[in-house]
XYZ file of C-alpha atoms in Angstrom:
86
model
C 169.224 54.950 113.987
C 171.364 53.111 116.297
C 171.929 49.482 116.809
C 171.764 49.932 120.654
C 168.357 51.749 120.430
C 166.799 48.602 118.590
C 168.469 46.131 120.796
C 166.852 47.836 123.630
C 163.461 47.302 122.028
C 164.266 43.748 122.215
C 164.830 42.902 118.416
C 167.050 40.251 117.319
C 170.394 40.660 115.628
C 168.590 39.740 112.198
C 165.816 41.897 112.458
C 168.268 44.799 113.474
C 170.468 43.808 110.325
C 167.444 43.833 108.185
C 166.123 47.309 109.578
C 169.754 48.897 109.330
C 170.217 47.678 105.650
C 166.735 49.047 104.833
C 167.400 52.319 106.688
C 170.589 52.658 104.704
C 169.003 52.091 101.515
C 166.554 54.966 102.204
C 169.418 57.219 103.365
C 171.475 56.659 100.082
C 168.205 57.052 97.937
C 167.637 60.460 99.698
C 171.028 61.529 99.287
C 171.005 60.863 95.514
C 167.846 62.692 94.877
C 169.503 65.514 96.988
C 172.636 65.478 94.512
C 170.661 65.448 91.581
C 168.598 68.642 92.702
C 172.032 70.339 93.590
C 173.270 69.403 89.881
C 170.144 70.973 88.531
C 170.266 74.154 90.652
C 174.142 74.619 89.572
C 173.242 74.259 85.929
C 170.362 76.826 86.085
C 172.662 79.082 88.225
C 175.439 79.010 85.302
C 172.845 79.725 82.494
C 171.761 82.536 84.461
C 175.256 83.765 85.019
C 175.960 83.411 81.179
C 172.778 85.265 80.223
C 173.615 88.220 82.786
C 177.140 88.519 81.520
C 175.889 88.843 78.016
C 173.469 91.566 78.905
C 176.238 93.302 80.698
C 177.610 94.056 77.639
C 174.841 96.166 76.298
C 174.379 99.361 78.852
C 170.307 99.464 77.691
C 169.835 95.970 78.760
C 171.725 96.875 82.368
C 169.320 99.804 82.591
C 166.235 98.013 81.970
C 167.304 95.095 84.632
C 167.819 97.923 87.065
C 164.500 99.313 86.439
C 162.990 96.204 86.587
C 164.561 94.953 89.698
C 163.674 98.403 91.168
C 159.988 97.961 90.220
C 160.061 94.389 92.029
C 161.396 96.270 95.059
C 158.823 98.767 95.285
C 156.206 96.508 94.859
C 157.635 94.178 97.556
C 157.916 97.222 99.944
C 154.226 98.224 99.418
C 153.049 94.910 99.965
C 154.887 94.900 103.179
C 153.404 98.171 103.974
C 149.978 97.313 103.403
C 150.199 94.141 105.343
C 151.847 95.854 108.261
C 148.765 98.153 108.396
C 146.220 95.452 108.386
């Protein structure tokens, strides 16, 4: 939002200041929310990495993960194929 645009609409300097203050507060609130979401996602990724690193020490666990991923991939490809045929 730009002051010149508001001036062009015929608003007074006081009205413009009020609008700019409200808009700034809205922007800052949304930035804070986005930052919190990012922090939570980073924490989840760290926890996932720790879990995966622990699993890599066990060859049976690695084999199980690869089999599971392979099954998921196969299901996804079958679904894509079926959707393409419809």
